Amino acid sequence: MRVLATSDQAQFALSELSQVQSYFVNQLSTLSTGTDFTPVEWLRDQGSHGGGQRFEATTNSVFNRASVNVSQVQYEDKPEKAFLSATALSTIIHPQHPLAPSIHIHVSWTELKNGQRYWRLMADLNPAIEDPAETSLFNKMLQQASGDYYESGIEQGEQYFYIPSLNKHRGVSHFYLEGFTGDVNTPKLFAINFARQVVDCYIAILTDKFSRLPPPSDEELNQQLDYHTLYFYQVLTLDKGTTAGLLIHSQNDVGTLGSLPAYINRDLLASWVEKSDQAQQPLVQALVDLFPAQRSVHVTPTIKAQIAETIRVHYKQLRVS
């Protein structure tokens, strides 16, 4: 049993984001007839500090990886904690076909015990092979959904998803608002409506794309494998949310690493060890060493558990040194 946050706003966020989760899962299920999304529950401290439920699709003909998670963690009974509660929708969809883009969405409400309250909004389109028309459509949606906050969201997104060591971005369209509170004129449902508009735009993109996809070529599949390797690298070396989640607790490692694609190019990852920041080189090498010595390798649940522990060991050693 999960013990949830008691504040009205946290309860509101959980209710609304759960509805977005259900809507998105239903839309994806309708779009990909025959794909089952399995509910998986996880608990923080046996539920005494909350937890979450994700819906995930196992690898099939439509999705390489697909996970739609809603969680709420709270520490109301821990006076020593500055953190009161966080309620989040976090989802990543990686389609199987290399011409169908991936999507990442994160919308969360955080409350601190010092009285601070704020939203975090993230949305980024991640095609292995870009379709400029889809990028344009997604950017127009972001502009409409965020209004006056569009330029700030794009600026923060461009910074967050940039990979300095490779001089590349993850994705083609990046939006990120951190510490968002809006103003007196900001609608109460601003963040929820933002999430819904991102979901609707992505479903429209996939619906159109799936209606006219040819069989993938070997070259396209190789491009996808390499792009998924870039995604893997960015998440595990630069994504602060993923790292923080793994360092704070080990109760949902598979879910925390739900954004990782099913397969990556080990050889390409190995070529980035020396390009990485010096402090991160041991981590990247350790990640390479988790996989068998072959080009295309499977990121299994067992490997995910090993990745989580590898990251914890790496940062523990950094603190000691």
PDB file of C-alpha atoms in Angstrom:
ATOM      1  CA  MET A   1       0.000   0.000   0.000  1.00  0.00           C
ATOM      2  CA  ARG A   2       1.303   3.418  -0.974  1.00  0.00           C
ATOM      3  CA  VAL A   3       1.113   6.290   1.514  1.00  0.00           C
ATOM      4  CA  LEU A   4       0.467   9.377  -0.579  1.00  0.00           C
ATOM      5  CA  ALA A   5       1.129  13.075  -0.042  1.00  0.00           C
ATOM      6  CA  THR A   6      -1.588  14.954   1.818  1.00  0.00           C
ATOM      7  CA  SER A   7      -1.371  18.418   0.238  1.00  0.00           C
ATOM      8  CA  ASP A   8      -4.236  19.396  -2.069  1.00  0.00           C
ATOM      9  CA  GLN A   9      -1.902  20.367  -4.907  1.00  0.00           C
ATOM     10  CA  ALA A  10       0.039  17.090  -4.729  1.00  0.00           C
ATOM     11  CA  GLN A  11      -3.235  15.148  -4.786  1.00  0.00           C
ATOM     12  CA  PHE A  12      -4.418  17.257  -7.721  1.00  0.00           C
ATOM     13  CA  ALA A  13      -1.185  16.618  -9.627  1.00  0.00           C
ATOM     14  CA  LEU A  14      -1.399  12.869  -9.024  1.00  0.00           C
ATOM     15  CA  SER A  15      -5.007  12.676 -10.172  1.00  0.00           C
ATOM     16  CA  GLU A  16      -4.448  14.736 -13.316  1.00  0.00           C
ATOM     17  CA  LEU A  17      -1.174  13.095 -14.333  1.00  0.00           C
ATOM     18  CA  SER A  18      -2.700   9.640 -13.794  1.00  0.00           C
ATOM     19  CA  GLN A  19      -5.451  10.598 -16.233  1.00  0.00           C
ATOM     20  CA  VAL A  20      -2.839  11.663 -18.798  1.00  0.00           C
ATOM     21  CA  GLN A  21      -1.058   8.336 -18.250  1.00  0.00           C
ATOM     22  CA  SER A  22      -4.248   6.362 -18.850  1.00  0.00           C
ATOM     23  CA  TYR A  23      -5.070   8.434 -21.931  1.00  0.00           C
ATOM     24  CA  PHE A  24      -1.601   7.973 -23.433  1.00  0.00           C
ATOM     25  CA  VAL A  25      -1.553   4.216 -22.793  1.00  0.00           C
ATOM     26  CA  ASN A  26      -4.997   3.855 -24.384  1.00  0.00           C
ATOM     27  CA  GLN A  27      -3.926   5.872 -27.423  1.00  0.00           C
ATOM     28  CA  LEU A  28      -0.771   3.811 -27.862  1.00  0.00           C
ATOM     29  CA  SER A  29      -2.708   0.555 -27.457  1.00  0.00           C
ATOM     30  CA  THR A  30      -5.238   1.630 -30.086  1.00  0.00           C
ATOM     31  CA  LEU A  31      -2.482   2.697 -32.448  1.00  0.00           C
ATOM     32  CA  SER A  32      -0.550  -0.565 -32.051  1.00  0.00           C
ATOM     33  CA  THR A  33      -3.269  -3.205 -32.150  1.00  0.00           C
ATOM     34  CA  GLY A  34      -2.161  -6.302 -30.304  1.00  0.00           C
ATOM     35  CA  THR A  35       0.307  -4.562 -28.001  1.00  0.00           C
ATOM     36  CA  ASP A  36      -0.356  -5.137 -24.312  1.00  0.00           C
ATOM     37  CA  PHE A  37       0.815  -2.610 -21.756  1.00  0.00           C
ATOM     38  CA  THR A  38       1.521  -4.411 -18.496  1.00  0.00           C
ATOM     39  CA  PRO A  39       1.100  -2.510 -15.205  1.00  0.00           C
ATOM     40  CA  VAL A  40       4.093  -2.717 -12.860  1.00  0.00           C
ATOM     41  CA  GLU A  41       3.905  -1.249  -9.361  1.00  0.00           C
ATOM     42  CA  TRP A  42       6.924  -0.200  -7.329  1.00  0.00           C
ATOM     43  CA  LEU A  43       7.109   1.075  -3.744  1.00  0.00           C
ATOM     44  CA  ARG A  44       9.419   3.486  -1.915  1.00  0.00           C
ATOM     45  CA  ASP A  45      10.293   1.981   1.475  1.00  0.00           C
ATOM     46  CA  GLN A  46       7.560  -0.676   1.185  1.00  0.00           C
ATOM     47  CA  GLY A  47       5.089   2.069   0.313  1.00  0.00           C
ATOM     48  CA  SER A  48       5.525   4.166   3.453  1.00  0.00           C
ATOM     49  CA  HIS A  49       6.975   6.952   1.290  1.00  0.00           C
ATOM     50  CA  GLY A  50       4.892   6.413  -1.814  1.00  0.00           C
ATOM     51  CA  GLY A  51       5.852   4.732  -5.069  1.00  0.00           C
ATOM     52  CA  GLY A  52       4.381   4.471  -8.524  1.00  0.00           C
ATOM     53  CA  GLN A  53       2.927   2.451 -11.339  1.00  0.00           C
ATOM     54  CA  ARG A  54       4.269   2.183 -14.843  1.00  0.00           C
ATOM     55  CA  PHE A  55       2.731   0.599 -17.910  1.00  0.00           C
ATOM     56  CA  GLU A  56       5.305  -1.033 -20.123  1.00  0.00           C
ATOM     57  CA  ALA A  57       5.158  -2.813 -23.446  1.00  0.00           C
ATOM     58  CA  THR A  58       7.574  -5.663 -23.919  1.00  0.00           C
ATOM     59  CA  THR A  59       9.670  -5.723 -27.090  1.00  0.00           C
ATOM     60  CA  ASN A  60       7.392  -6.492 -30.035  1.00  0.00           C
ATOM     61  CA  SER A  61       6.829  -5.599 -33.678  1.00  0.00           C
ATOM     62  CA  VAL A  62       5.710  -2.048 -32.819  1.00  0.00           C
ATOM     63  CA  PHE A  63       7.804  -0.879 -29.858  1.00  0.00           C
ATOM     64  CA  ASN A  64      11.472  -1.333 -29.105  1.00  0.00           C
ATOM     65  CA  ARG A  65      10.761  -0.008 -25.604  1.00  0.00           C
ATOM     66  CA  ALA A  66       7.712   1.756 -24.196  1.00  0.00           C
ATOM     67  CA  SER A  67       7.127   2.846 -20.612  1.00  0.00           C
ATOM     68  CA  VAL A  68       4.575   5.291 -19.172  1.00  0.00           C
ATOM     69  CA  ASN A  69       5.140   5.921 -15.453  1.00  0.00           C
ATOM     70  CA  VAL A  70       3.328   7.967 -12.829  1.00  0.00           C
ATOM     71  CA  SER A  71       4.795   8.194  -9.352  1.00  0.00           C
ATOM     72  CA  GLN A  72       4.465  10.085  -6.115  1.00  0.00           C
ATOM     73  CA  VAL A  73       7.145  10.060  -3.432  1.00  0.00           C
ATOM     74  CA  GLN A  74       6.720  11.897  -0.133  1.00  0.00           C
ATOM     75  CA  TYR A  75       8.661  12.360   3.116  1.00  0.00           C
ATOM     76  CA  GLU A  76       6.050  14.006   5.315  1.00  0.00           C
ATOM     77  CA  ASP A  77       7.142  11.909   8.305  1.00  0.00           C
ATOM     78  CA  LYS A  78      10.843  12.781   7.903  1.00  0.00           C
ATOM     79  CA  PRO A  79      11.470  16.213   9.457  1.00  0.00           C
ATOM     80  CA  GLU A  80      15.154  16.035   8.542  1.00  0.00           C
ATOM     81  CA  LYS A  81      14.296  15.950   4.838  1.00  0.00           C
ATOM     82  CA  ALA A  82      14.042  19.253   2.954  1.00  0.00           C
ATOM     83  CA  PHE A  83      12.023  17.463   0.300  1.00  0.00           C
ATOM     84  CA  LEU A  84       8.274  17.096   0.962  1.00  0.00           C
ATOM     85  CA  SER A  85       6.883  15.381  -2.151  1.00  0.00           C
ATOM     86  CA  ALA A  86       7.284  14.911  -5.896  1.00  0.00           C
ATOM     87  CA  THR A  87       4.558  13.766  -8.260  1.00  0.00           C
ATOM     88  CA  ALA A  88       5.585  12.927 -11.811  1.00  0.00           C
ATOM     89  CA  LEU A  89       4.556  11.614 -15.192  1.00  0.00           C
ATOM     90  CA  SER A  90       7.611  10.272 -16.996  1.00  0.00           C
ATOM     91  CA  THR A  91       7.460   8.390 -20.267  1.00  0.00           C
ATOM     92  CA  ILE A  92       9.706   7.230 -23.093  1.00  0.00           C
ATOM     93  CA  ILE A  93       8.545   5.518 -26.259  1.00  0.00           C
ATOM     94  CA  HIS A  94      11.022   3.944 -28.696  1.00  0.00           C
ATOM     95  CA  PRO A  95       9.226   2.531 -31.772  1.00  0.00           C
ATOM     96  CA  GLN A  96      10.768  -0.442 -33.570  1.00  0.00           C
ATOM     97  CA  HIS A  97      10.796   1.137 -37.015  1.00  0.00           C
ATOM     98  CA  PRO A  98      13.809   3.441 -37.509  1.00  0.00           C
ATOM     99  CA  LEU A  99      11.693   6.043 -39.332  1.00  0.00           C
ATOM    100  CA  ALA A 100       9.252   6.422 -36.407  1.00  0.00           C
ATOM    101  CA  PRO A 101      10.568   8.915 -33.829  1.00  0.00           C
ATOM    102  CA  SER A 102      10.979   8.297 -30.111  1.00  0.00           C
ATOM    103  CA  ILE A 103       9.444  10.638 -27.542  1.00  0.00           C
ATOM    104  CA  HIS A 104      10.380  11.605 -23.993  1.00  0.00           C
ATOM    105  CA  ILE A 105       7.930  13.462 -21.741  1.00  0.00           C
ATOM    106  CA  HIS A 106       8.391  14.442 -18.108  1.00  0.00           C
ATOM    107  CA  VAL A 107       5.946  16.602 -16.167  1.00  0.00           C
ATOM    108  CA  SER A 108       6.307  16.791 -12.388  1.00  0.00           C
ATOM    109  CA  TRP A 109       5.141  18.782  -9.366  1.00  0.00           C
ATOM    110  CA  THR A 110       7.595  19.224  -6.486  1.00  0.00           C
ATOM    111  CA  GLU A 111       6.970  20.550  -2.979  1.00  0.00           C
ATOM    112  CA  LEU A 112       9.735  21.449  -0.521  1.00  0.00           C
ATOM    113  CA  LYS A 113       9.340  21.956   3.209  1.00  0.00           C
ATOM    114  CA  ASN A 114      10.567  25.547   2.944  1.00  0.00           C
ATOM    115  CA  GLY A 115       7.391  26.374   1.040  1.00  0.00           C
ATOM    116  CA  GLN A 116       8.756  26.207  -2.503  1.00  0.00           C
ATOM    117  CA  ARG A 117       6.359  24.685  -5.047  1.00  0.00           C
ATOM    118  CA  TYR A 118       7.095  24.255  -8.740  1.00  0.00           C
ATOM    119  CA  TRP A 119       6.570  22.267 -11.932  1.00  0.00           C
ATOM    120  CA  ARG A 120       9.168  20.720 -14.207  1.00  0.00           C
ATOM    121  CA  LEU A 121       8.165  20.312 -17.853  1.00  0.00           C
ATOM    122  CA  MET A 122      10.171  18.390 -20.430  1.00  0.00           C
ATOM    123  CA  ALA A 123       9.360  17.196 -23.941  1.00  0.00           C
ATOM    124  CA  ASP A 124      11.798  16.143 -26.622  1.00  0.00           C
ATOM    125  CA  LEU A 125      11.372  14.456 -30.006  1.00  0.00           C
ATOM    126  CA  ASN A 126      14.045  11.862 -30.749  1.00  0.00           C
ATOM    127  CA  PRO A 127      14.089  10.477 -34.287  1.00  0.00           C
ATOM    128  CA  ALA A 128      16.908   8.215 -35.396  1.00  0.00           C
ATOM    129  CA  ILE A 129      16.361   9.672 -38.858  1.00  0.00           C
ATOM    130  CA  GLU A 130      14.853  13.149 -38.845  1.00  0.00           C
ATOM    131  CA  ASP A 131      11.723  14.064 -40.794  1.00  0.00           C
ATOM    132  CA  PRO A 132      11.806  17.903 -41.000  1.00  0.00           C
ATOM    133  CA  ALA A 133       8.013  18.081 -41.333  1.00  0.00           C
ATOM    134  CA  GLU A 134       7.581  16.209 -38.044  1.00  0.00           C
ATOM    135  CA  THR A 135      10.124  18.427 -36.310  1.00  0.00           C
ATOM    136  CA  SER A 136       8.276  21.522 -37.526  1.00  0.00           C
ATOM    137  CA  LEU A 137       4.923  20.123 -36.368  1.00  0.00           C
ATOM    138  CA  PHE A 138       6.328  19.275 -32.936  1.00  0.00           C
ATOM    139  CA  ASN A 139       7.922  22.702 -32.512  1.00  0.00           C
ATOM    140  CA  LYS A 140       4.686  24.460 -33.472  1.00  0.00           C
ATOM    141  CA  MET A 141       2.853  22.368 -30.886  1.00  0.00           C
ATOM    142  CA  LEU A 142       5.406  23.299 -28.219  1.00  0.00           C
ATOM    143  CA  GLN A 143       5.006  26.979 -29.055  1.00  0.00           C
ATOM    144  CA  GLN A 144       1.230  26.739 -28.798  1.00  0.00           C
ATOM    145  CA  ALA A 145       1.311  24.655 -25.598  1.00  0.00           C
ATOM    146  CA  SER A 146       3.826  26.863 -23.768  1.00  0.00           C
ATOM    147  CA  GLY A 147       2.913  30.329 -25.032  1.00  0.00           C
ATOM    148  CA  ASP A 148       5.061  33.034 -23.489  1.00  0.00           C
ATOM    149  CA  TYR A 149       7.371  30.405 -21.974  1.00  0.00           C
ATOM    150  CA  TYR A 150       8.353  28.879 -25.321  1.00  0.00           C
ATOM    151  CA  GLU A 151      11.679  30.669 -25.786  1.00  0.00           C
ATOM    152  CA  SER A 152      12.807  29.939 -22.230  1.00  0.00           C
ATOM    153  CA  GLY A 153      11.805  26.283 -22.561  1.00  0.00           C
ATOM    154  CA  ILE A 154      13.687  25.883 -25.838  1.00  0.00           C
ATOM    155  CA  GLU A 155      16.783  27.618 -24.458  1.00  0.00           C
ATOM    156  CA  GLN A 156      16.886  25.394 -21.376  1.00  0.00           C
ATOM    157  CA  GLY A 157      16.156  22.330 -23.505  1.00  0.00           C
ATOM    158  CA  GLU A 158      18.990  23.071 -25.915  1.00  0.00           C
ATOM    159  CA  GLN A 159      21.364  23.258 -22.961  1.00  0.00           C
ATOM    160  CA  TYR A 160      20.074  20.183 -21.160  1.00  0.00           C
ATOM    161  CA  PHE A 161      20.175  17.820 -24.130  1.00  0.00           C
ATOM    162  CA  TYR A 162      23.551  18.945 -25.478  1.00  0.00           C
ATOM    163  CA  ILE A 163      26.411  16.417 -25.246  1.00  0.00           C
ATOM    164  CA  PRO A 164      29.641  18.456 -25.076  1.00  0.00           C
ATOM    165  CA  SER A 165      32.022  15.520 -25.479  1.00  0.00           C
ATOM    166  CA  LEU A 166      30.401  14.556 -28.794  1.00  0.00           C
ATOM    167  CA  ASN A 167      29.327  18.065 -29.861  1.00  0.00           C
ATOM    168  CA  LYS A 168      25.819  16.734 -30.516  1.00  0.00           C
ATOM    169  CA  HIS A 169      22.309  17.046 -29.163  1.00  0.00           C
ATOM    170  CA  ARG A 170      20.068  14.196 -28.134  1.00  0.00           C
ATOM    171  CA  GLY A 171      16.963  14.693 -30.218  1.00  0.00           C
ATOM    172  CA  VAL A 172      15.891  17.381 -32.689  1.00  0.00           C
ATOM    173  CA  SER A 173      13.372  19.317 -30.613  1.00  0.00           C
ATOM    174  CA  HIS A 174      14.040  20.071 -26.953  1.00  0.00           C
ATOM    175  CA  PHE A 175      11.869  21.766 -24.359  1.00  0.00           C
ATOM    176  CA  TYR A 176      12.653  22.077 -20.652  1.00  0.00           C
ATOM    177  CA  LEU A 177      11.239  24.364 -17.967  1.00  0.00           C
ATOM    178  CA  GLU A 178      12.790  23.906 -14.534  1.00  0.00           C
ATOM    179  CA  GLY A 179      11.321  25.471 -11.411  1.00  0.00           C
ATOM    180  CA  PHE A 180       8.240  26.661 -13.289  1.00  0.00           C
ATOM    181  CA  THR A 181       5.644  28.534 -11.199  1.00  0.00           C
ATOM    182  CA  GLY A 182       3.942  30.684 -13.811  1.00  0.00           C
ATOM    183  CA  ASP A 183       2.157  33.861 -12.681  1.00  0.00           C
ATOM    184  CA  VAL A 184      -1.315  34.966 -11.626  1.00  0.00           C
ATOM    185  CA  ASN A 185      -2.543  34.575 -15.207  1.00  0.00           C
ATOM    186  CA  THR A 186      -1.215  31.031 -15.689  1.00  0.00           C
ATOM    187  CA  PRO A 187      -4.094  28.514 -15.871  1.00  0.00           C
ATOM    188  CA  LYS A 188      -4.180  25.912 -13.097  1.00  0.00           C
ATOM    189  CA  LEU A 189      -4.062  23.153 -15.729  1.00  0.00           C
ATOM    190  CA  PHE A 190      -1.150  24.669 -17.686  1.00  0.00           C
ATOM    191  CA  ALA A 191       1.243  21.770 -17.027  1.00  0.00           C
ATOM    192  CA  ILE A 192      -1.456  19.118 -17.530  1.00  0.00           C
ATOM    193  CA  ASN A 193      -2.604  20.681 -20.792  1.00  0.00           C
ATOM    194  CA  PHE A 194       1.022  20.883 -21.907  1.00  0.00           C
ATOM    195  CA  ALA A 195       1.391  17.127 -21.344  1.00  0.00           C
ATOM    196  CA  ARG A 196      -1.831  16.350 -23.191  1.00  0.00           C
ATOM    197  CA  GLN A 197      -0.846  18.469 -26.201  1.00  0.00           C
ATOM    198  CA  VAL A 198       2.535  16.733 -26.415  1.00  0.00           C
ATOM    199  CA  VAL A 199       0.813  13.336 -26.248  1.00  0.00           C
ATOM    200  CA  ASP A 200      -1.726  14.281 -28.939  1.00  0.00           C
ATOM    201  CA  CYS A 201       0.970  15.624 -31.250  1.00  0.00           C
ATOM    202  CA  TYR A 202       3.079  12.504 -30.872  1.00  0.00           C
ATOM    203  CA  ILE A 203       0.117  10.186 -31.469  1.00  0.00           C
ATOM    204  CA  ALA A 204      -0.722  12.183 -34.618  1.00  0.00           C
ATOM    205  CA  ILE A 205       2.889  11.844 -35.828  1.00  0.00           C
ATOM    206  CA  LEU A 206       2.916   8.082 -35.222  1.00  0.00           C
ATOM    207  CA  THR A 207      -0.526   7.574 -36.773  1.00  0.00           C
ATOM    208  CA  ASP A 208       0.590   9.303 -39.956  1.00  0.00           C
ATOM    209  CA  LYS A 209       3.974   7.600 -39.972  1.00  0.00           C
ATOM    210  CA  PHE A 210       2.631   4.083 -39.371  1.00  0.00           C
ATOM    211  CA  SER A 211       0.210   4.487 -42.277  1.00  0.00           C
ATOM    212  CA  ARG A 212       3.029   4.796 -44.805  1.00  0.00           C
ATOM    213  CA  LEU A 213       6.085   2.990 -43.463  1.00  0.00           C
ATOM    214  CA  PRO A 214       8.048   0.845 -45.901  1.00  0.00           C
ATOM    215  CA  PRO A 215      10.089  -2.093 -44.593  1.00  0.00           C
ATOM    216  CA  PRO A 216      13.265  -0.680 -42.997  1.00  0.00           C
ATOM    217  CA  SER A 217      16.545  -0.928 -44.866  1.00  0.00           C
ATOM    218  CA  ASP A 218      19.726  -2.257 -43.272  1.00  0.00           C
ATOM    219  CA  GLU A 219      21.188   1.257 -43.420  1.00  0.00           C
ATOM    220  CA  GLU A 220      18.184   2.696 -41.563  1.00  0.00           C
ATOM    221  CA  LEU A 221      18.403  -0.009 -38.909  1.00  0.00           C
ATOM    222  CA  ASN A 222      22.102   0.760 -38.431  1.00  0.00           C
ATOM    223  CA  GLN A 223      21.318   4.476 -38.081  1.00  0.00           C
ATOM    224  CA  GLN A 224      18.738   3.645 -35.432  1.00  0.00           C
ATOM    225  CA  LEU A 225      21.159   1.428 -33.523  1.00  0.00           C
ATOM    226  CA  ASP A 226      23.743   4.224 -33.494  1.00  0.00           C
ATOM    227  CA  TYR A 227      21.191   6.820 -32.431  1.00  0.00           C
ATOM    228  CA  HIS A 228      19.951   4.591 -29.616  1.00  0.00           C
ATOM    229  CA  THR A 229      23.564   4.346 -28.484  1.00  0.00           C
ATOM    230  CA  LEU A 230      23.727   8.145 -28.350  1.00  0.00           C
ATOM    231  CA  TYR A 231      20.511   8.154 -26.317  1.00  0.00           C
ATOM    232  CA  PHE A 232      21.961   5.542 -23.945  1.00  0.00           C
ATOM    233  CA  TYR A 233      25.161   7.576 -23.527  1.00  0.00           C
ATOM    234  CA  GLN A 234      23.371  10.862 -22.837  1.00  0.00           C
ATOM    235  CA  VAL A 235      21.000   9.359 -20.266  1.00  0.00           C
ATOM    236  CA  LEU A 236      23.736   7.591 -18.303  1.00  0.00           C
ATOM    237  CA  THR A 237      26.373  10.323 -18.356  1.00  0.00           C
ATOM    238  CA  LEU A 238      24.403  13.586 -18.384  1.00  0.00           C
ATOM    239  CA  ASP A 239      20.787  13.063 -17.327  1.00  0.00           C
ATOM    240  CA  LYS A 240      20.628  14.463 -13.787  1.00  0.00           C
ATOM    241  CA  GLY A 241      17.200  13.004 -13.059  1.00  0.00           C
ATOM    242  CA  THR A 242      18.268   9.464 -13.889  1.00  0.00           C
ATOM    243  CA  THR A 243      21.501   9.735 -11.901  1.00  0.00           C
ATOM    244  CA  ALA A 244      19.755  11.252  -8.886  1.00  0.00           C
ATOM    245  CA  GLY A 245      17.082   8.561  -8.946  1.00  0.00           C
ATOM    246  CA  LEU A 246      19.673   5.788  -8.911  1.00  0.00           C
ATOM    247  CA  LEU A 247      21.779   7.397  -6.177  1.00  0.00           C
ATOM    248  CA  ILE A 248      18.866   8.128  -3.844  1.00  0.00           C
ATOM    249  CA  HIS A 249      17.507   4.572  -3.766  1.00  0.00           C
ATOM    250  CA  SER A 250      17.681   1.144  -5.433  1.00  0.00           C
ATOM    251  CA  GLN A 251      13.983   0.266  -5.202  1.00  0.00           C
ATOM    252  CA  ASN A 252      13.047   0.932  -8.834  1.00  0.00           C
ATOM    253  CA  ASP A 253      16.206   0.519 -10.916  1.00  0.00           C
ATOM    254  CA  VAL A 254      14.476  -1.060 -13.916  1.00  0.00           C
ATOM    255  CA  GLY A 255      11.840   1.672 -13.920  1.00  0.00           C
ATOM    256  CA  THR A 256      14.396   4.469 -13.450  1.00  0.00           C
ATOM    257  CA  LEU A 257      16.249   3.113 -16.482  1.00  0.00           C
ATOM    258  CA  GLY A 258      13.038   2.662 -18.460  1.00  0.00           C
ATOM    259  CA  SER A 259      14.186   5.188 -21.060  1.00  0.00           C
ATOM    260  CA  LEU A 260      17.036   2.998 -22.284  1.00  0.00           C
ATOM    261  CA  PRO A 261      16.483   1.462 -25.727  1.00  0.00           C
ATOM    262  CA  ALA A 262      16.532  -2.308 -26.142  1.00  0.00           C
ATOM    263  CA  TYR A 263      19.717  -2.512 -28.238  1.00  0.00           C
ATOM    264  CA  ILE A 264      22.848  -0.386 -28.610  1.00  0.00           C
ATOM    265  CA  ASN A 265      26.087  -0.458 -30.603  1.00  0.00           C
ATOM    266  CA  ARG A 266      28.790  -1.565 -28.145  1.00  0.00           C
ATOM    267  CA  ASP A 267      31.604  -0.717 -30.562  1.00  0.00           C
ATOM    268  CA  LEU A 268      30.332   2.840 -30.968  1.00  0.00           C
ATOM    269  CA  LEU A 269      29.949   3.252 -27.214  1.00  0.00           C
ATOM    270  CA  ALA A 270      33.518   2.020 -26.714  1.00  0.00           C
ATOM    271  CA  SER A 271      34.782   4.601 -29.217  1.00  0.00           C
ATOM    272  CA  TRP A 272      33.387   7.359 -26.989  1.00  0.00           C
ATOM    273  CA  VAL A 273      35.352   6.398 -23.865  1.00  0.00           C
ATOM    274  CA  GLU A 274      38.343   8.601 -24.687  1.00  0.00           C
ATOM    275  CA  LYS A 275      36.075  11.399 -25.950  1.00  0.00           C
ATOM    276  CA  SER A 276      34.259  11.566 -22.630  1.00  0.00           C
ATOM    277  CA  ASP A 277      35.047  13.970 -19.837  1.00  0.00           C
ATOM    278  CA  GLN A 278      38.000  12.594 -17.894  1.00  0.00           C
ATOM    279  CA  ALA A 279      35.937  12.019 -14.762  1.00  0.00           C
ATOM    280  CA  GLN A 280      33.340  10.087 -16.777  1.00  0.00           C
ATOM    281  CA  GLN A 281      35.756   7.895 -18.731  1.00  0.00           C
ATOM    282  CA  PRO A 282      35.850   5.132 -16.070  1.00  0.00           C
ATOM    283  CA  LEU A 283      32.033   5.076 -16.026  1.00  0.00           C
ATOM    284  CA  VAL A 284      31.711   4.782 -19.800  1.00  0.00           C
ATOM    285  CA  GLN A 285      34.360   2.046 -19.889  1.00  0.00           C
ATOM    286  CA  ALA A 286      32.576   0.185 -17.098  1.00  0.00           C
ATOM    287  CA  LEU A 287      29.320   0.379 -19.064  1.00  0.00           C
ATOM    288  CA  VAL A 288      31.040  -0.996 -22.158  1.00  0.00           C
ATOM    289  CA  ASP A 289      32.450  -3.865 -20.086  1.00  0.00           C
ATOM    290  CA  LEU A 290      28.959  -4.944 -19.005  1.00  0.00           C
ATOM    291  CA  PHE A 291      28.170  -6.136 -22.532  1.00  0.00           C
ATOM    292  CA  PRO A 292      29.501  -9.093 -24.538  1.00  0.00           C
ATOM    293  CA  ALA A 293      32.177  -8.261 -27.114  1.00  0.00           C
ATOM    294  CA  GLN A 294      29.903  -7.877 -30.135  1.00  0.00           C
ATOM    295  CA  ARG A 295      28.547  -4.933 -32.085  1.00  0.00           C
ATOM    296  CA  SER A 296      24.800  -5.062 -31.340  1.00  0.00           C
ATOM    297  CA  VAL A 297      24.044  -5.828 -27.683  1.00  0.00           C
ATOM    298  CA  HIS A 298      20.781  -6.251 -25.781  1.00  0.00           C
ATOM    299  CA  VAL A 299      20.031  -3.988 -22.801  1.00  0.00           C
ATOM    300  CA  THR A 300      18.241  -6.637 -20.737  1.00  0.00           C
ATOM    301  CA  PRO A 301      16.663  -6.170 -17.273  1.00  0.00           C
ATOM    302  CA  THR A 302      19.712  -7.946 -15.824  1.00  0.00           C
ATOM    303  CA  ILE A 303      22.015  -5.506 -17.585  1.00  0.00           C
ATOM    304  CA  LYS A 304      19.891  -2.600 -16.310  1.00  0.00           C
ATOM    305  CA  ALA A 305      20.402  -3.770 -12.733  1.00  0.00           C
ATOM    306  CA  GLN A 306      24.146  -3.954 -13.388  1.00  0.00           C
ATOM    307  CA  ILE A 307      24.104  -0.489 -14.965  1.00  0.00           C
ATOM    308  CA  ALA A 308      22.405   0.952 -11.884  1.00  0.00           C
ATOM    309  CA  GLU A 309      24.993  -0.553  -9.564  1.00  0.00           C
ATOM    310  CA  THR A 310      27.849   0.544 -11.849  1.00  0.00           C
ATOM    311  CA  ILE A 311      26.612   4.144 -11.671  1.00  0.00           C
ATOM    312  CA  ARG A 312      26.319   4.015  -7.882  1.00  0.00           C
ATOM    313  CA  VAL A 313      29.839   2.620  -7.533  1.00  0.00           C
ATOM    314  CA  HIS A 314      31.239   5.255  -9.908  1.00  0.00           C
ATOM    315  CA  TYR A 315      29.792   8.224  -8.037  1.00  0.00           C
ATOM    316  CA  LYS A 316      30.712   6.758  -4.655  1.00  0.00           C
ATOM    317  CA  GLN A 317      34.330   6.525  -5.825  1.00  0.00           C
ATOM    318  CA  LEU A 318      34.179  10.103  -7.126  1.00  0.00           C
ATOM    319  CA  ARG A 319      33.056  11.349  -3.720  1.00  0.00           C
ATOM    320  CA  VAL A 320      35.831   9.437  -1.967  1.00  0.00           C
ATOM    321  CA  SER A 321      38.502  10.760  -4.330  1.00  0.00           C
TER     322      SER A 321
END
